[in-house]
Amino acid sequence: MAEFSIKSVSTIRTLIQWCFFAWVVGIGIRFGIFVNAVESGAATSWVSRPPGVEGFLPIGALTSLKYWLLNGRIHPVHPAALVIFLAILLMSLLARKSFCSWLCPVGTLSEAAYTLGRKLFGRNFRIWSWLDITLRGVKYLLLLLFVKIILLDMSAEALAGFLDAPYWAISDVKMLHFFTRMSVGTMVVLAVLTFLSLLYRNFWCRYLCPYGALLGLISFTSPFKVRRDAVGCTGCQRCSAACPSSLAVHASRAVSSPECTGCLTCVAHCPERNVLAMQPCFRKRPVPVWLFPAVVVLTFSVGIGVGMVSGHWHSSLSYADYQQLIPLVPYLSH
Ligand code: SF4
Ligand code: SF4
């Protein structure tokens, strides 16, 4: 049987990223059609509401997580938000911050942006290291803020009040409007972020994304790490030059950084055989290169599948509920 090479894993990763991206766009379009039907006064929609749209509600998912932990039941309004959130947390527990480099649509766009930027400007730029370290702290501060406000400060009554309120019920519609009815301020911020993403690798993910910060911290538990065999290593530093997270792979026996997204780019750029590999801690001998991608895809799929079969996927809201709630959107936006 032909050997499954690390180069083919890189190609498969790109394929998975763009297939997932297309799937997410498809969900957005379907939800747009659904909302449009309600807004235009149609008696029904020819497409059902896609629960996957709740993947765009991570703050609500965090609230839902605490509600679940306190009450032992999943709030029925947007259960898929929690299911998707838990599936992604599980990915980080097992397979580093792999959601960022294998599935996240923002990560995919970031990667496309810096690849394009490299073509346009001949290279990607690097921020001074003192500023880079300072800026990397911003995403952890944002994460701390959400953890304090939601996980630490919100009482059981406040949680139920938030999740039972119309604001949470139509947060998916407000998220859709964020993209389809973009304000000038939002457009300017997105344009600035896009420009910075062309210049610097993964600008948003590296400095500003609190979701990525959380996944990075959880990834400390992952048994998988990029491990380097110091004996066979020639010190060429191609791995470090290729790493989108600018990690010093060539100087590490095992990459433990919370910034490692498990993209395997370093492994694909190592010219030496069996020197650099994504290896689980419980096995000393090399594992097949398909193992890590298989863990990534299976963990996400199983997580979502469990949510679906256990009846925690579809929202309790009906089309009629949306007919009542959507006219309230302008009054609940601020
Ligand atoms: S160390 Fe390797 S696997 Fe981790 S982010 Fe850098 S290139 Fe990707
Ligand atoms: S690319 Fe491979 S050989 Fe070169 S420094 Fe990195 S691990 Fe060592």
PDB file of N, CA and C and ligand atoms in Angstrom, residues 96 101 226 239-240 242-249 255 257 259-267 276 278 292, ligand 1:
ATOM      1  N   ARG A  96      -4.459  19.294  20.577  1.00  0.00           N
ATOM      2  CA  ARG A  96      -3.945  20.665  20.564  1.00  0.00           C
ATOM      3  C   ARG A  96      -5.014  21.645  20.058  1.00  0.00           C
ATOM      4  N   SER A 101      -6.522  25.432  13.115  1.00  0.00           N
ATOM      5  CA  SER A 101      -5.827  25.235  11.836  1.00  0.00           C
ATOM      6  C   SER A 101      -6.490  24.201  10.924  1.00  0.00           C
ATOM      7  N   VAL A 226       4.250  18.181  18.807  1.00  0.00           N
ATOM      8  CA  VAL A 226       5.273  18.039  17.783  1.00  0.00           C
ATOM      9  C   VAL A 226       6.579  17.749  18.525  1.00  0.00           C
ATOM     10  N   CYS A 239      11.802  24.255   9.954  1.00  0.00           N
ATOM     11  CA  CYS A 239      10.550  24.062  10.702  1.00  0.00           C
ATOM     12  C   CYS A 239      10.103  25.373  11.331  1.00  0.00           C
ATOM     13  N   SER A 240      11.027  26.078  11.984  1.00  0.00           N
ATOM     14  CA  SER A 240      10.681  27.330  12.671  1.00  0.00           C
ATOM     15  C   SER A 240      10.310  28.413  11.664  1.00  0.00           C
ATOM     16  N   ALA A 242       8.896  28.005   8.880  1.00  0.00           N
ATOM     17  CA  ALA A 242       7.582  27.721   8.278  1.00  0.00           C
ATOM     18  C   ALA A 242       6.441  27.871   9.271  1.00  0.00           C
ATOM     19  N   CYS A 243       6.729  27.784  10.564  1.00  0.00           N
ATOM     20  CA  CYS A 243       5.645  27.763  11.569  1.00  0.00           C
ATOM     21  C   CYS A 243       4.828  29.054  11.529  1.00  0.00           C
ATOM     22  N   PRO A 244       3.507  28.955  11.258  1.00  0.00           N
ATOM     23  CA  PRO A 244       2.669  30.162  11.206  1.00  0.00           C
ATOM     24  C   PRO A 244       2.560  30.857  12.556  1.00  0.00           C
ATOM     25  N   SER A 245       2.868  30.132  13.634  1.00  0.00           N
ATOM     26  CA  SER A 245       2.816  30.742  14.958  1.00  0.00           C
ATOM     27  C   SER A 245       4.181  31.235  15.409  1.00  0.00           C
ATOM     28  N   SER A 246       5.153  31.208  14.498  1.00  0.00           N
ATOM     29  CA  SER A 246       6.525  31.690  14.764  1.00  0.00           C
ATOM     30  C   SER A 246       7.142  31.031  15.998  1.00  0.00           C
ATOM     31  N   LEU A 247       6.931  29.734  16.138  1.00  0.00           N
ATOM     32  CA  LEU A 247       7.507  29.026  17.285  1.00  0.00           C
ATOM     33  C   LEU A 247       8.916  28.522  16.928  1.00  0.00           C
ATOM     34  N   ALA A 248       9.773  28.464  17.951  1.00  0.00           N
ATOM     35  CA  ALA A 248      11.151  28.001  17.727  1.00  0.00           C
ATOM     36  C   ALA A 248      11.164  26.476  17.796  1.00  0.00           C
ATOM     37  N   VAL A 249      10.609  25.852  16.772  1.00  0.00           N
ATOM     38  CA  VAL A 249      10.478  24.388  16.768  1.00  0.00           C
ATOM     39  C   VAL A 249      11.855  23.733  16.814  1.00  0.00           C
ATOM     40  N   VAL A 255       7.068  20.587  21.322  1.00  0.00           N
ATOM     41  CA  VAL A 255       6.437  21.912  21.275  1.00  0.00           C
ATOM     42  C   VAL A 255       5.217  21.915  22.200  1.00  0.00           C
ATOM     43  N   SER A 257       3.891  24.895  23.444  1.00  0.00           N
ATOM     44  CA  SER A 257       3.299  26.234  23.468  1.00  0.00           C
ATOM     45  C   SER A 257       1.788  26.207  23.216  1.00  0.00           C
ATOM     46  N   GLU A 259       0.348  28.300  21.663  1.00  0.00           N
ATOM     47  CA  GLU A 259       0.160  28.906  20.338  1.00  0.00           C
ATOM     48  C   GLU A 259       0.201  27.850  19.229  1.00  0.00           C
ATOM     49  N   CYS A 260       0.652  26.624  19.557  1.00  0.00           N
ATOM     50  CA  CYS A 260       0.746  25.579  18.513  1.00  0.00           C
ATOM     51  C   CYS A 260      -0.649  25.115  18.121  1.00  0.00           C
ATOM     52  N   THR A 261      -0.953  25.221  16.816  1.00  0.00           N
ATOM     53  CA  THR A 261      -2.296  24.874  16.344  1.00  0.00           C
ATOM     54  C   THR A 261      -2.362  23.461  15.744  1.00  0.00           C
ATOM     55  N   GLY A 262      -1.261  22.741  15.808  1.00  0.00           N
ATOM     56  CA  GLY A 262      -1.285  21.386  15.254  1.00  0.00           C
ATOM     57  C   GLY A 262      -1.482  21.365  13.746  1.00  0.00           C
ATOM     58  N   CYS A 263      -0.969  22.406  13.079  1.00  0.00           N
ATOM     59  CA  CYS A 263      -1.173  22.487  11.619  1.00  0.00           C
ATOM     60  C   CYS A 263      -0.255  21.535  10.858  1.00  0.00           C
ATOM     61  N   LEU A 264       0.811  21.078  11.497  1.00  0.00           N
ATOM     62  CA  LEU A 264       1.793  20.146  10.922  1.00  0.00           C
ATOM     63  C   LEU A 264       2.644  20.773   9.826  1.00  0.00           C
ATOM     64  N   THR A 265       2.595  22.087   9.684  1.00  0.00           N
ATOM     65  CA  THR A 265       3.396  22.755   8.656  1.00  0.00           C
ATOM     66  C   THR A 265       4.888  22.527   8.905  1.00  0.00           C
ATOM     67  N   CYS A 266       5.278  22.595  10.186  1.00  0.00           N
ATOM     68  CA  CYS A 266       6.703  22.377  10.515  1.00  0.00           C
ATOM     69  C   CYS A 266       7.136  20.979  10.094  1.00  0.00           C
ATOM     70  N   VAL A 267       6.282  20.008  10.393  1.00  0.00           N
ATOM     71  CA  VAL A 267       6.618  18.606  10.071  1.00  0.00           C
ATOM     72  C   VAL A 267       6.775  18.448   8.557  1.00  0.00           C
ATOM     73  N   LEU A 276      11.032  14.994  12.851  1.00  0.00           N
ATOM     74  CA  LEU A 276       9.980  15.826  13.428  1.00  0.00           C
ATOM     75  C   LEU A 276       8.637  15.137  13.179  1.00  0.00           C
ATOM     76  N   MET A 278       4.298  14.681  14.822  1.00  0.00           N
ATOM     77  CA  MET A 278       3.247  14.906  15.819  1.00  0.00           C
ATOM     78  C   MET A 278       3.040  13.568  16.508  1.00  0.00           C
ATOM     79  N   PHE A 292      -3.010  11.786  13.646  1.00  0.00           N
ATOM     80  CA  PHE A 292      -3.420  13.071  14.225  1.00  0.00           C
ATOM     81  C   PHE A 292      -4.621  13.664  13.469  1.00  0.00           C
TER      82      PHE A 292
HETATM   83  S1  SF4 B   1       4.817  24.120  15.842  1.00  0.00           S
HETATM   84 FE1  SF4 B   1       4.319  23.086  13.932  1.00  0.00          FE
HETATM   85  S2  SF4 B   1       2.284  22.237  14.268  1.00  0.00           S
HETATM   86 FE2  SF4 B   1       2.603  23.816  15.856  1.00  0.00          FE
HETATM   87  S3  SF4 B   1       1.764  25.700  14.928  1.00  0.00           S
HETATM   88 FE3  SF4 B   1       3.955  25.654  14.457  1.00  0.00          FE
HETATM   89  S4  SF4 B   1       4.002  24.700  12.427  1.00  0.00           S
HETATM   90 FE4  SF4 B   1       1.996  24.226  13.251  1.00  0.00          FE
END
